[in-house]
Each structure stands twice: as structure tokens, then as C-alpha cells.
Short mmCIF file of C-alpha atoms in Angstrom, two decimals:
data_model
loop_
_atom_site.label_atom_id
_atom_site.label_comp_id
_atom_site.label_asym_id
_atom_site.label_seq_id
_atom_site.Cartn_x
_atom_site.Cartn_y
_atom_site.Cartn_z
CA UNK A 637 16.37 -246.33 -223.23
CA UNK A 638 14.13 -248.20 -220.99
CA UNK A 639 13.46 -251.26 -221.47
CA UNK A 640 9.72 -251.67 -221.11
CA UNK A 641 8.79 -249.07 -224.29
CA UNK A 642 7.76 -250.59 -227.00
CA UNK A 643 9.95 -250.10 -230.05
CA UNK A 644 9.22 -247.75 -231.97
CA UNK A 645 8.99 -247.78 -236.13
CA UNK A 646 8.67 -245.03 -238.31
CA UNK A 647 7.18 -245.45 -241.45
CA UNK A 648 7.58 -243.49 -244.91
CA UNK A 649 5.83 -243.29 -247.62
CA UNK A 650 3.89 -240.81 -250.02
CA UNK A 651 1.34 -243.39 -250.86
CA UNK A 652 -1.00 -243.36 -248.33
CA UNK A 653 -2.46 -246.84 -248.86
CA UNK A 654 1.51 -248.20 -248.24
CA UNK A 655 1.65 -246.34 -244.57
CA UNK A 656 -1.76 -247.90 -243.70
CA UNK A 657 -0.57 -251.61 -244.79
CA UNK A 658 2.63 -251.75 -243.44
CA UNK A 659 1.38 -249.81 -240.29
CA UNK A 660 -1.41 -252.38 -239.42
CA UNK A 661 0.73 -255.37 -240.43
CA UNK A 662 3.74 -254.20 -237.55
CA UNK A 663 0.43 -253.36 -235.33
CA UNK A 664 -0.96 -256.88 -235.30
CA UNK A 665 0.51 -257.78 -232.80
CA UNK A 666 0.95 -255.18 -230.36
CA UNK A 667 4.20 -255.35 -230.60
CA UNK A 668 5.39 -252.23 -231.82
CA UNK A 669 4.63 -248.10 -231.71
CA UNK A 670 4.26 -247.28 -235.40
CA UNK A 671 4.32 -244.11 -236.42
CA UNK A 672 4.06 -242.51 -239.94
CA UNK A 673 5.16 -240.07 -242.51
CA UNK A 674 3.81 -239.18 -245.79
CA UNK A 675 6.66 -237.04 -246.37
CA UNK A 676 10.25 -236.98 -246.00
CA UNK A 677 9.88 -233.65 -244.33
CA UNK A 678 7.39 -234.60 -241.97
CA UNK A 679 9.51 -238.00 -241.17
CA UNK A 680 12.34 -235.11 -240.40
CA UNK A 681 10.13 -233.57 -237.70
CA UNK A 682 9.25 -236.81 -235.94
CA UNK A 683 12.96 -238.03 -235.79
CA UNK A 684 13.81 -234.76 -234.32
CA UNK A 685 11.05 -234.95 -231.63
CA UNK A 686 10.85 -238.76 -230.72
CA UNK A 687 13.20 -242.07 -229.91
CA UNK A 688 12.87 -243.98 -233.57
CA UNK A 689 14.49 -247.55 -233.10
CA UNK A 690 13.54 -248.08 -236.86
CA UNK A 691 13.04 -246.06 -239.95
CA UNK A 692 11.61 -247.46 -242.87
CA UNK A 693 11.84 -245.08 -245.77
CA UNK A 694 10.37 -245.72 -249.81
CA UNK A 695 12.77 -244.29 -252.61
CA UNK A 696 11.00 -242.14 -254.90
CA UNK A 697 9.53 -239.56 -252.58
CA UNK A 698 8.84 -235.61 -254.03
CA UNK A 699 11.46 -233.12 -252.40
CA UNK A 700 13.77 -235.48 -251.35
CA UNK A 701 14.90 -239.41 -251.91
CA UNK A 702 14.67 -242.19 -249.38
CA UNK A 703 18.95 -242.51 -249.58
CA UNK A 704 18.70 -238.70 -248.48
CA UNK A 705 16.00 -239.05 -246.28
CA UNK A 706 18.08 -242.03 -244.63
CA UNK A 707 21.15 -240.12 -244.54
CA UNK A 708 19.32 -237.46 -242.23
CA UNK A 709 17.97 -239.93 -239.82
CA UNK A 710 21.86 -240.87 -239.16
CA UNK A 711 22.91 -237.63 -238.42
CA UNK A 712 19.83 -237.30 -236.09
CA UNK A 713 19.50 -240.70 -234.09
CA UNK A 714 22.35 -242.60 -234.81
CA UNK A 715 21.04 -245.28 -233.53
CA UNK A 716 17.56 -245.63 -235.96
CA UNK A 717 17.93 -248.60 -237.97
CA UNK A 718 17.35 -247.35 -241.64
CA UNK A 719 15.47 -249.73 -244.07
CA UNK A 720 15.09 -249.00 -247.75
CA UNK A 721 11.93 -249.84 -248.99
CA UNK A 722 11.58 -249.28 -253.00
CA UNK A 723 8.99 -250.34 -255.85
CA UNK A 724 11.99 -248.69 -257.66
CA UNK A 725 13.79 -251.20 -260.16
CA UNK A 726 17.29 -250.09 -259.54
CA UNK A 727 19.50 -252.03 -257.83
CA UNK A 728 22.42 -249.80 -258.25
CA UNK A 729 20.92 -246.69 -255.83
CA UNK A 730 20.30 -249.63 -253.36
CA UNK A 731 23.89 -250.76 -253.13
CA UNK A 732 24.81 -246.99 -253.55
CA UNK A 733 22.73 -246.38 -250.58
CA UNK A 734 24.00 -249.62 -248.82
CA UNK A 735 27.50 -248.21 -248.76
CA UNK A 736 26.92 -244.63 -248.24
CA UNK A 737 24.36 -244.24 -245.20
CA UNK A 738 24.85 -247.50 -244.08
CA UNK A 739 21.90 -249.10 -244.91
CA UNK A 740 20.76 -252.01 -242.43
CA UNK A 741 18.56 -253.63 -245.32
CA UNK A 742 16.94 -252.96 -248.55
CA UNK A 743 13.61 -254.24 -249.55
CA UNK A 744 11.72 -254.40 -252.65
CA UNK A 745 7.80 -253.50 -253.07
CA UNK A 746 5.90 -255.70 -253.57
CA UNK A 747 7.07 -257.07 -250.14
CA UNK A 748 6.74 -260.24 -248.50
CA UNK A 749 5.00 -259.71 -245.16
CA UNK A 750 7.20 -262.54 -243.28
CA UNK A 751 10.09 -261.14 -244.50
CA UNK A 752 9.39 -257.45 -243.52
CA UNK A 753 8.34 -258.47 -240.29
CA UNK A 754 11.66 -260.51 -239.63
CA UNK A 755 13.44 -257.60 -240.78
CA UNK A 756 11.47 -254.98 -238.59
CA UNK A 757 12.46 -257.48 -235.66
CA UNK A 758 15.98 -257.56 -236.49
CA UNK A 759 16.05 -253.99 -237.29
CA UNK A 760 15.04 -253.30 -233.33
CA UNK A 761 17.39 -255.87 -232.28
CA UNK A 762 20.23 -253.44 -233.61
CA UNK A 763 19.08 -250.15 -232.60
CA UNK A 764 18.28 -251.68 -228.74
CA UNK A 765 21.55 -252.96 -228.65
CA UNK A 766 23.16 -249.93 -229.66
CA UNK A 767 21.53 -247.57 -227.29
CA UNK A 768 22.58 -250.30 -224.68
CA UNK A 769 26.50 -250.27 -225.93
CA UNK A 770 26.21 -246.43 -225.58
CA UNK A 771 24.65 -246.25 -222.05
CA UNK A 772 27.66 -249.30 -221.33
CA UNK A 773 30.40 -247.04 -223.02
CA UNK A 774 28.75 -244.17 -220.92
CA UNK A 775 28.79 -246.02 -217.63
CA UNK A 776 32.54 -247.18 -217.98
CA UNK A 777 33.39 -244.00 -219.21
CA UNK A 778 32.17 -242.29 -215.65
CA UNK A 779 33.96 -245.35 -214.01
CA UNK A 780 37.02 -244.79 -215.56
CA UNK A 781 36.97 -241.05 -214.04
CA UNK A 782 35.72 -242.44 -210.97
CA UNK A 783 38.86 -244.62 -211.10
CA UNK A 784 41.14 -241.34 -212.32
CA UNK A 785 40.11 -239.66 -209.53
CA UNK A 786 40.50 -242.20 -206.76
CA UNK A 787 44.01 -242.97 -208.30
CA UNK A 788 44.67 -239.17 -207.59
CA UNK A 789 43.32 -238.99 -204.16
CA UNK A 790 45.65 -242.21 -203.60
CA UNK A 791 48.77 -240.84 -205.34
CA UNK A 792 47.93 -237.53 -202.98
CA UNK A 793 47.32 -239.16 -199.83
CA UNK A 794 50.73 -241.15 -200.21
CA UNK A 795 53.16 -238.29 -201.99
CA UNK B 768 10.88 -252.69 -303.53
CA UNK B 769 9.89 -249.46 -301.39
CA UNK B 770 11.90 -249.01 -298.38
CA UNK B 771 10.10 -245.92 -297.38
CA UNK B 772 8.18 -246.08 -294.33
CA UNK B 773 4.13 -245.10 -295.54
CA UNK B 774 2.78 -242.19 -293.09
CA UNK B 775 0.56 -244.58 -291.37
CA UNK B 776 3.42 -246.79 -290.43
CA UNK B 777 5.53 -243.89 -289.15
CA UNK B 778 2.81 -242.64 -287.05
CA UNK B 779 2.55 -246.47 -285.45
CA UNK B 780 6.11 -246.53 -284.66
CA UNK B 781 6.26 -243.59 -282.91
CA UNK B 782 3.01 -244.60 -280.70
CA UNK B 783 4.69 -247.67 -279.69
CA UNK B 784 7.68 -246.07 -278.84
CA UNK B 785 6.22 -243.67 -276.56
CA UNK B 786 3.46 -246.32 -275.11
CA UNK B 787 7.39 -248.53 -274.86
CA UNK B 788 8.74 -245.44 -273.12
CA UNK B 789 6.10 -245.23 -270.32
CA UNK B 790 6.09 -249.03 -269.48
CA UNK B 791 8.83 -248.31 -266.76
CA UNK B 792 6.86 -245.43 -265.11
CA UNK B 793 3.20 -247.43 -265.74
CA UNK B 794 5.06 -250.35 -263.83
CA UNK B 795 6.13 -248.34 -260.88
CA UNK B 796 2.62 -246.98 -260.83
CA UNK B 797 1.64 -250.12 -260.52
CA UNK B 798 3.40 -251.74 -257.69
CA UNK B 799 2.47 -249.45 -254.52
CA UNK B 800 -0.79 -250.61 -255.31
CA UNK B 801 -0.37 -254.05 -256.25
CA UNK B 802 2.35 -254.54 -253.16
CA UNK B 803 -0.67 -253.34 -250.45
CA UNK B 804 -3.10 -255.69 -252.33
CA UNK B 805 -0.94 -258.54 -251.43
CA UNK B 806 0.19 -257.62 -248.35
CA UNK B 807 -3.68 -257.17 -247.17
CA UNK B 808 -4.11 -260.63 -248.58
CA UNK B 809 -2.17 -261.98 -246.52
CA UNK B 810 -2.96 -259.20 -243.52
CA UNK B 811 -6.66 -260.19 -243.99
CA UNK B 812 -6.23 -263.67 -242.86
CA UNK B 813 -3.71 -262.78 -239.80
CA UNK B 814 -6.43 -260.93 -238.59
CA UNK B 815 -8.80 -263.85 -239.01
CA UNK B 816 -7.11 -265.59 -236.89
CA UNK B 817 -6.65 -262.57 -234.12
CA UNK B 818 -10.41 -262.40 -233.84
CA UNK B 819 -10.71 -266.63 -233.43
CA UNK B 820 -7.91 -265.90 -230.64
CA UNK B 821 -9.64 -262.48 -229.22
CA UNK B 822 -13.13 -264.40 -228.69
CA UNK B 823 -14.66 -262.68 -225.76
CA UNK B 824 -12.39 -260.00 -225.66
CA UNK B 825 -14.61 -257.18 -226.71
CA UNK B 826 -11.31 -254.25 -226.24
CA UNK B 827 -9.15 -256.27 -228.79
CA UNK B 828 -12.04 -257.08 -231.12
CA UNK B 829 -12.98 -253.59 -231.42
CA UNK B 830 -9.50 -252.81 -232.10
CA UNK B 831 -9.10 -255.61 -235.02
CA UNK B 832 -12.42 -254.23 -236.37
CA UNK B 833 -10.49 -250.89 -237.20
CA UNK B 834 -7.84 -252.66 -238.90
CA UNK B 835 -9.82 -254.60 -240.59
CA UNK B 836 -11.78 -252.00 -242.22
CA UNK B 837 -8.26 -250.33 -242.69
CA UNK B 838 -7.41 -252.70 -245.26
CA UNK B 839 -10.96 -252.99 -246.86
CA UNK B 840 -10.46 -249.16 -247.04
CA UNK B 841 -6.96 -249.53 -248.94
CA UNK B 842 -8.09 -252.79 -250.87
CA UNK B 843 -10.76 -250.31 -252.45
CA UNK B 844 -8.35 -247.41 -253.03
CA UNK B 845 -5.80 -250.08 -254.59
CA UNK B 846 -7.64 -251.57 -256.74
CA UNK B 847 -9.16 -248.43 -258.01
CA UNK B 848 -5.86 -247.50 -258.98
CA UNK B 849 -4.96 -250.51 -260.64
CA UNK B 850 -8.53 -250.29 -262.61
CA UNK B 851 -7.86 -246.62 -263.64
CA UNK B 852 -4.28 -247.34 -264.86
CA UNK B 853 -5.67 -250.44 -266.92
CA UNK B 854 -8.31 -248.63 -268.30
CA UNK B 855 -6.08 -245.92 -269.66
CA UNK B 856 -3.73 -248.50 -270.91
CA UNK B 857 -6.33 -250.19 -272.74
CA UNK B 858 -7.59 -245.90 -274.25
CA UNK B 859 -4.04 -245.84 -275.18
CA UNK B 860 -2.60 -249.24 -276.54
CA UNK B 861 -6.39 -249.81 -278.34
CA UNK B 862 -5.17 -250.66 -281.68
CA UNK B 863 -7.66 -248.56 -283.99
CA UNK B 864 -5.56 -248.42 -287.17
CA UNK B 865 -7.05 -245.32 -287.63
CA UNK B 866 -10.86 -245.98 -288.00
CA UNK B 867 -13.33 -243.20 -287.26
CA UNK B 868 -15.07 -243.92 -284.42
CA UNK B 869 -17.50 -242.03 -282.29
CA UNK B 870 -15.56 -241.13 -278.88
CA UNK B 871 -15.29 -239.28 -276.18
CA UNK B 872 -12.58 -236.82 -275.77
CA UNK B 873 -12.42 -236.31 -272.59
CA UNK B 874 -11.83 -239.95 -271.79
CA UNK B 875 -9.28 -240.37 -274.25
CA UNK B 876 -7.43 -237.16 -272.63
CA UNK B 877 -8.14 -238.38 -268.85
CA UNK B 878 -6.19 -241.56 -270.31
CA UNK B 879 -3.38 -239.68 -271.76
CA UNK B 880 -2.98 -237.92 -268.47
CA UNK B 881 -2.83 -240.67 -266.48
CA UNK B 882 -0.35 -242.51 -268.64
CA UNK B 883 1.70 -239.25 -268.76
CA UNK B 884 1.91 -238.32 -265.79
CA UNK B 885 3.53 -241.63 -264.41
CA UNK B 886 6.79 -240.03 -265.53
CA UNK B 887 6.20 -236.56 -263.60
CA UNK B 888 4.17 -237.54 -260.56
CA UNK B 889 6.46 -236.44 -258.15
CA UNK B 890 7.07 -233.13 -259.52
CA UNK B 891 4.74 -232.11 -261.81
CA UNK B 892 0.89 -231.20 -259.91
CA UNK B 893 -2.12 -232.22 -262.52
CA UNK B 894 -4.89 -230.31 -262.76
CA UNK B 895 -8.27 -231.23 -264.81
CA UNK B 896 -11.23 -228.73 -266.27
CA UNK B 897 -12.82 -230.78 -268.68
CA UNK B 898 -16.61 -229.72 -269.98
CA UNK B 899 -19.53 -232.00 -270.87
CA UNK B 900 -18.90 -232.57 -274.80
CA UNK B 901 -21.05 -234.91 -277.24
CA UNK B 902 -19.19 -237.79 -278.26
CA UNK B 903 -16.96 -236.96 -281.49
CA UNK B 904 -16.43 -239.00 -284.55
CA UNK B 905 -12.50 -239.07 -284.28
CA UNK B 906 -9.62 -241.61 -284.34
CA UNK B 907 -9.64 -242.48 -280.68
CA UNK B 908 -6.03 -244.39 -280.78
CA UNK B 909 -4.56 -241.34 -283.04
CA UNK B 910 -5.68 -238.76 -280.84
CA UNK B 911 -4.53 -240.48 -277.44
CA UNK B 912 -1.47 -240.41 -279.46
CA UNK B 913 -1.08 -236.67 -280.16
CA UNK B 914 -2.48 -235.98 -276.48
CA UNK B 915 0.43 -238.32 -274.94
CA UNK B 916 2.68 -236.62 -277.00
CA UNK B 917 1.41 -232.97 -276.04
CA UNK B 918 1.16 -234.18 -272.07
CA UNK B 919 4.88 -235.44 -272.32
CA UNK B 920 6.13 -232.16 -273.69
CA UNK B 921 4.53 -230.04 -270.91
CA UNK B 922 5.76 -232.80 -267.73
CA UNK B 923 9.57 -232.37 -269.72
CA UNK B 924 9.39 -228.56 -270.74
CA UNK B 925 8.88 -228.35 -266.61
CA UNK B 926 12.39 -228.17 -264.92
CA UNK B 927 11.41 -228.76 -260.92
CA UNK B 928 8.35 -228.88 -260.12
CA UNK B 929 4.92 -226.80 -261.92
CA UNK B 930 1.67 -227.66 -263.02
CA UNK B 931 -0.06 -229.18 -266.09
CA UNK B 932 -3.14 -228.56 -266.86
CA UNK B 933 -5.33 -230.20 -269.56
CA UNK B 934 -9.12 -228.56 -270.18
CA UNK B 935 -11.44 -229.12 -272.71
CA UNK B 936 -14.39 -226.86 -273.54
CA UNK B 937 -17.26 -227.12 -276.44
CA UNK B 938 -16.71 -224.11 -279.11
CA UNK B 939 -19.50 -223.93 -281.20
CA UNK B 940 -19.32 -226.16 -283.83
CA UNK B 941 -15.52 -227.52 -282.37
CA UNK B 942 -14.34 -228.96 -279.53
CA UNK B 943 -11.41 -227.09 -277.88
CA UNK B 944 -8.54 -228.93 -276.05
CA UNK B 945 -5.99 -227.03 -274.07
CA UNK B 946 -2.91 -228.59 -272.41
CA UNK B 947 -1.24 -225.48 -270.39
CA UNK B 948 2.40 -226.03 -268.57
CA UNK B 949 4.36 -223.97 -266.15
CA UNK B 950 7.60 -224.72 -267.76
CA UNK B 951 10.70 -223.30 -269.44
CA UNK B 952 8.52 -221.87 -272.72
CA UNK B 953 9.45 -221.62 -276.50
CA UNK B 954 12.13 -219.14 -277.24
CA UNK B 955 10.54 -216.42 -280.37
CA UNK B 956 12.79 -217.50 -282.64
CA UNK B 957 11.93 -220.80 -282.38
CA UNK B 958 8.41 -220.70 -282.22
CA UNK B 959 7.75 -220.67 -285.43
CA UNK B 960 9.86 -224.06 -286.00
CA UNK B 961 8.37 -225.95 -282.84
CA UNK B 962 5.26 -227.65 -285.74
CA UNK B 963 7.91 -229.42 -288.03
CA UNK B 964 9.51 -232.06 -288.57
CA UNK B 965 12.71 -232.75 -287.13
CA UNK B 966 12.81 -229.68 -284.38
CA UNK B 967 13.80 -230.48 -281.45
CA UNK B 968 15.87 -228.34 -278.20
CA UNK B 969 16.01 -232.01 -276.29
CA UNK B 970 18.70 -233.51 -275.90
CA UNK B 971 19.71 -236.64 -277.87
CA UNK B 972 17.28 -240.04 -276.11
CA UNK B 973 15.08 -237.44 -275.31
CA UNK B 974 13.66 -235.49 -277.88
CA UNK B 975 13.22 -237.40 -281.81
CA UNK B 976 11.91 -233.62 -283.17
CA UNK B 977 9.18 -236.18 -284.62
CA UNK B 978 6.51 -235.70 -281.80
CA UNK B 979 4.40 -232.18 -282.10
CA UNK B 980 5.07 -232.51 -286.07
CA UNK B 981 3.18 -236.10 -285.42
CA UNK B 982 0.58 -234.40 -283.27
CA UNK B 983 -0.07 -231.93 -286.03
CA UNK B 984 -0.52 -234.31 -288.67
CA UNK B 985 -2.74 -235.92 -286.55
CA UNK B 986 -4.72 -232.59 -285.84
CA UNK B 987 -4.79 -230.83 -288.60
CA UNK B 988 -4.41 -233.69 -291.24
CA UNK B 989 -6.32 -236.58 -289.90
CA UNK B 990 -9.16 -234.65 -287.99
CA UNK B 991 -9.48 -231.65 -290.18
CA UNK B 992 -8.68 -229.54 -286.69
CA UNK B 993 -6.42 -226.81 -285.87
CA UNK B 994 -3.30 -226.40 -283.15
CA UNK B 995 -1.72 -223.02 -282.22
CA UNK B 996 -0.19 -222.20 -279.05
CA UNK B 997 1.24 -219.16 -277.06
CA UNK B 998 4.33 -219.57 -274.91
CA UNK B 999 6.72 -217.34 -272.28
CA UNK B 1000 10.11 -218.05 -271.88
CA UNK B 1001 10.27 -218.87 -268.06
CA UNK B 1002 6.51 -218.74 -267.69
CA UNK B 1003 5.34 -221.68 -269.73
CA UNK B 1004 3.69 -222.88 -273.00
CA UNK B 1005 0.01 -223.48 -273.90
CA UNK B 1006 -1.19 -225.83 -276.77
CA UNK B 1007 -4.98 -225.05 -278.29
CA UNK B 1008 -5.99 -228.19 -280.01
CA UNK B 1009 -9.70 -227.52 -282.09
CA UNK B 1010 -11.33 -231.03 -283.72
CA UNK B 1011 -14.82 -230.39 -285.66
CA UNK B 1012 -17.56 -231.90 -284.04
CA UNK B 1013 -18.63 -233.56 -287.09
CA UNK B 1014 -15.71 -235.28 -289.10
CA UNK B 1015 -15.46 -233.99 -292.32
CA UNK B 1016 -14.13 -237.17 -294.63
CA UNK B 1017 -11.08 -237.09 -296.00
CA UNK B 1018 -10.89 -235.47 -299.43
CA UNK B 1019 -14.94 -235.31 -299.67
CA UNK B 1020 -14.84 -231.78 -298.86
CA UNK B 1021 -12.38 -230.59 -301.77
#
């Protein structure tokens, strides 16, 4: 990932008027590429076609749930940072969803713009500095078979 | 000394237990719109402040002016919403007691739908063919009641997803109501048994057996009306609800 992109959020949402609010509250400041999905299918194509650092997903979607919906985005990009965002007044399929697709944070609608903001900030803070681990474990990974190799050319040259 | 619970009361306890049962879905309704109408709030002023700060800057300005009429385009959506949804509330919750008064059916049936179909939205699709109709003298709170109770039926009888939809049409001297589902159906031998009292194929928390025997009495009792339907097994059920235009008073016709 380069550095100078902007980070990118994802937004989803079957209410239309929720995408347009949340999309020019991130845009306010230029901070951020926000994109958006009014379905969890549609959310699906755009993770499979673009870098996401952060996925923001509602609950009660038609087809399938946010958790699901969440779930996928793992498998896909790894390194998305997956948000819950529910009206939905059950705590238990947050916590459920917390442990099993390893939720970065759960919010509740109505939200509090400060606080979605901080999280959204957060959120990218993760997802950069897990692409960066990866390019790191990348890098010493080739120098460590840079290093293999040398040590074989050595043990050659001397044997 | 009389334990028994009088008609009248039974039919008010089992409106406020289905108006009780839809307070969970009516709330949920609720807050997408009421969470973007305080975001905006609050969006409305940031952006206040971006124009003070973009002075001169025609570019940004022009940019803040689209989000800016963003919101004002969502504020009006939300609050539409939130009017709708009170308005039916208020169809719904209106308590009538039962008086005759002159109303119009296909705003007591819009209601109903509305209020109903907080508990399907994301699988059931809604569809509307209502006719002009002269207002009816009717028990407004009474019928909302039987048309909740017909509306919830067709969102449950639907297993995935299917369409309701809910028409109403001026029959010569009646109005005609239909509520139409794509669901499961009635099985034949059951058919017959679907009207009274104490049916029911829903499971226990679900289904009292009390609710088309209610709508009935309220139909055919109350309004002087008729309800039939015609239902497939797989294909899905239709309920024909006729009300006299002119409200016959209770026992002055005998």
C-alpha cells in the first residue's frame, strides 16, 4: 500500500439516507475515499475489486446480515477493518459477532458523529498498519532467502 | 361478580397486544431515520463552519454546496418517514371505543400496512392498488385492527421472501378490501376452520388462534360486511373483506 492514497471506507447500508450521512460526514474533511453499498451483495463486488482499509456494515440487511457480510470481507481483504453498525437492539449478535469475525468495533444507530469519526480513524490506523506488518513480514521473508542462499554459496565456496 | 371478559374488552386486549407486539419493529423503523436526523444536525453546523473557513475558495464551496443539499435532501426524506410512521401510529393506537365514525378506508389500510410491515420489511415486497372510495361510516380503530391482523397473517404465512399486496376497490353499494400473499396457503381441510375461534397452525408465541376469528367479528359483526378468501397450498392466500357503504345500525335492521 502506498502511502499517499487516501484511506479508503466502505460503507453499508440499505437505507439510503444512512449511506448519504455517514458518507458526507467521513467526506468533510477530505480525508477519506468513501465508497458505498446499499447491499451486502454489491459491498461483495467492491471488496473484491478495490483496497478497503475499512468496512462499515449495518445488521439487518435483506439477503444477508452485517455478521455475514463481515465475515466475507475477512476472507477477502484480511486486512479491512470491519465495524458493526446496528439500530438493532441486541447486544448478544454484537458480542456473537465480536468473537466470531473479529469485530474491530460495534456501534449503535443513532450514532454519535465524534465517536464514529474517532472510530473510522482508528479503524485505518489498524488496517495501515497491517498491510505495513505484511509488506515487513514479506521483505524479511525475501531476506531470509537472500541470507539462505548466501549461506549456501558460502558453505559451497568453502566445502 | 363476573369474571368473564365482555366482547368489547376481548377485542381491546388483543389490539393492544398486537399494537405491543409491533413496538420493537416500529422502533427500529424509527431509528435509521431518527440517527441521520441527528447526525445532519450536527453535520449541518460542521459544514457551517467549512464554508466560514473556505471563504474565497470558490472549488471547495461548490463542493460543500453539494453536501449541504445532501443532507437537506435526507433531512426531508427522514423526516417524512418519521411523519408517516407517526401518523399510522396515531390511525392505529386512536382509541375509538368503537364509535361510528365517517373514515376513510384506504387511510386506515395504508396505516395498517405501514405498521405491519415493520416486521417483514426485509423480506416481504409491499405492493398498493387502492381506488378512490367515499368516506365510510365505520369503526376506524376496529377496522385498523382487523386489517393489522389480516396484514400480519400474510408477512408470517410468507416463509422467505414474497409479496403482499393490499387493494381496495368500490363494489356497488360495498367497498371491497383485498389483502393477497405469496405464502405457504391454507391446507383444504383446514380451510374451513381458519374463521374460528381458537384455530391456529402457529406455533405457540406466535399464533393465539384469536386473530382472523377477531377480524371476522369485526367484519361481519360490527360492520355488517362479509370476508371469504381463496388460498393454494404453496401459492398463497387471498382475504376479500366487503363493508356496506352505508352502516346499517346494529339491530335496526332486524
Amino acid at each position: 500500500m502506498s502511502n499517499d492514497r487516501k484511506p479508503a471506507v466502505l460503507i453499508v447500508d440499505d437505507e439510503e439516507i444512512v449511506l448519504i450521512s455517514i458518507r458526507t460526514l467521513l467526506a468533510l474533511d477530505d480525508e477519506y475515499e468513501v465508497a458505498t453499498a446499499s447491499s451486502p451483495e454489491a459491498a461483495l463486488k467492491l471488496l473484491e475489486s478495490q483496497t478497503v482499509d475499512v468496512t462499515i456494515s449495518d445488521y439487518m440487511m435483506p439477503g444477508m446480515n452485517g455478521i455475514q457480510l463481515l465475515g466475507r470481507a475477512k476472507e477477502i481483504q484480511p486486512e479491512t477493518t470491519r465495524v458493526l453498525l446496528t439500530g438493532h437492539a441486541d447486544k448478544g449478535s454484537a458480542i456473537k459477532a465480536i468473537n466470531e469475525v473479529g469485530l474491530f468495533q460495534y456501534l449503535e444507530k443513532p450514532w454519535d458523529n465524534a465517536q464514529l469519526l474517532l472510530v473510522v480513524r482508528h479503524a485505518v490506523e489498524r488496517a495501515r498498519l497491517l498491510r505495513e506488518l505484511r509488506t515487513k513480514i514479506g521483505e524479511l521473508d525475501m531476506a531470509h532467502s537472500t541470507l539462505k542462499d548466501v549461506q549456501v554459496r558460502l558453505l559451497k565456496a568453502f566445502l | 361478580m363476573n369474571p368473564v371478559v365482555t366482547a368489547d374488552q376481548l377485542l381491546e386486549l388483543q389490539r393492544m397486544a398486537t399494537l405491543g407486539g409491533l413496538l420493537a419493529s416500529v422502533a427500529h423503523e424509527l431509528s435509521a431515520p431518527v440517527a441521520v436526523l441527528l447526525s445532519n444536525a450536527d453535520v449541518r453546523t460542521m459544514l457551517l463552519d467549512k464554508f466560514d473557513a473556505a471563504a474565497g475558495d470558490a472549488d471547495r464551496i461548490r463542493k460543500l454546496m453539494v453536501s449541504a443539499r445532501e443532507v437537506a435532501n435526507v433531512d426531508h426524506v427522514a423526516c417524512e418517514r418519521v411523519r408517516r410512521m407517526v401518523t399510522s401510529l396515531k390511525v392505529a393506537a386512536r382509541a375509538g371505543g368503537g364509535e361510528f365514525i365517517k373514515s376513510s378506508i384506504n387511510e386506515i389500510l395504508d396505516a395498517s400496512l405501514l405498521l405491519a410491515n415493520t416486521q417483514f420489511r426485509h423480506r416481504v415486497e409491499v405492493r398498493t392498488e387502492f381506488a378512490e372510495l367515499p368516506e365510510i361510516e365505520c369503526q376506524p380503530d376496529r377496522l385498523s385492527q382487523a386489517f393489522l391482523n389480516l396484514l400480519i397473517n400474510a408477512g408470517q404465512a410468507i416463509e422467505d421472501r414474497g409479496t403482499v399486496v393490499a387493494g381496495t376497490e368500490l363494489a356497488g353499494d360495498q367497498v371491497h378490501v383485498w389483502i393477497s400473499d405469496t405464502g405457504r396457503g391454507i391446507r383444504e381441510e383446514d380451510q374451513p376452520k381458519v374463521l374460528r375461534e381458537g384455530f391456529t397452525t402457529k406455533p405457540v408465541g406466535i399464533g393465539t388462534g384469536l386473530g382472523l376469528a377477531i377480524v371476522r367479528q369485526i367484519i361481519v359483526e360490527s360492520h355488517g360486511g362479509t370476508i371469504t378468501f381463496e388460498s393454494t397450498v404453496g401459492k398463497g392466500t387471498t382475504f376479500h373483506v366487503h363493508l356496506p357503504l352505508a352502516h346499517k345500525k346494529q339491530g335496526a335492521a332486524d
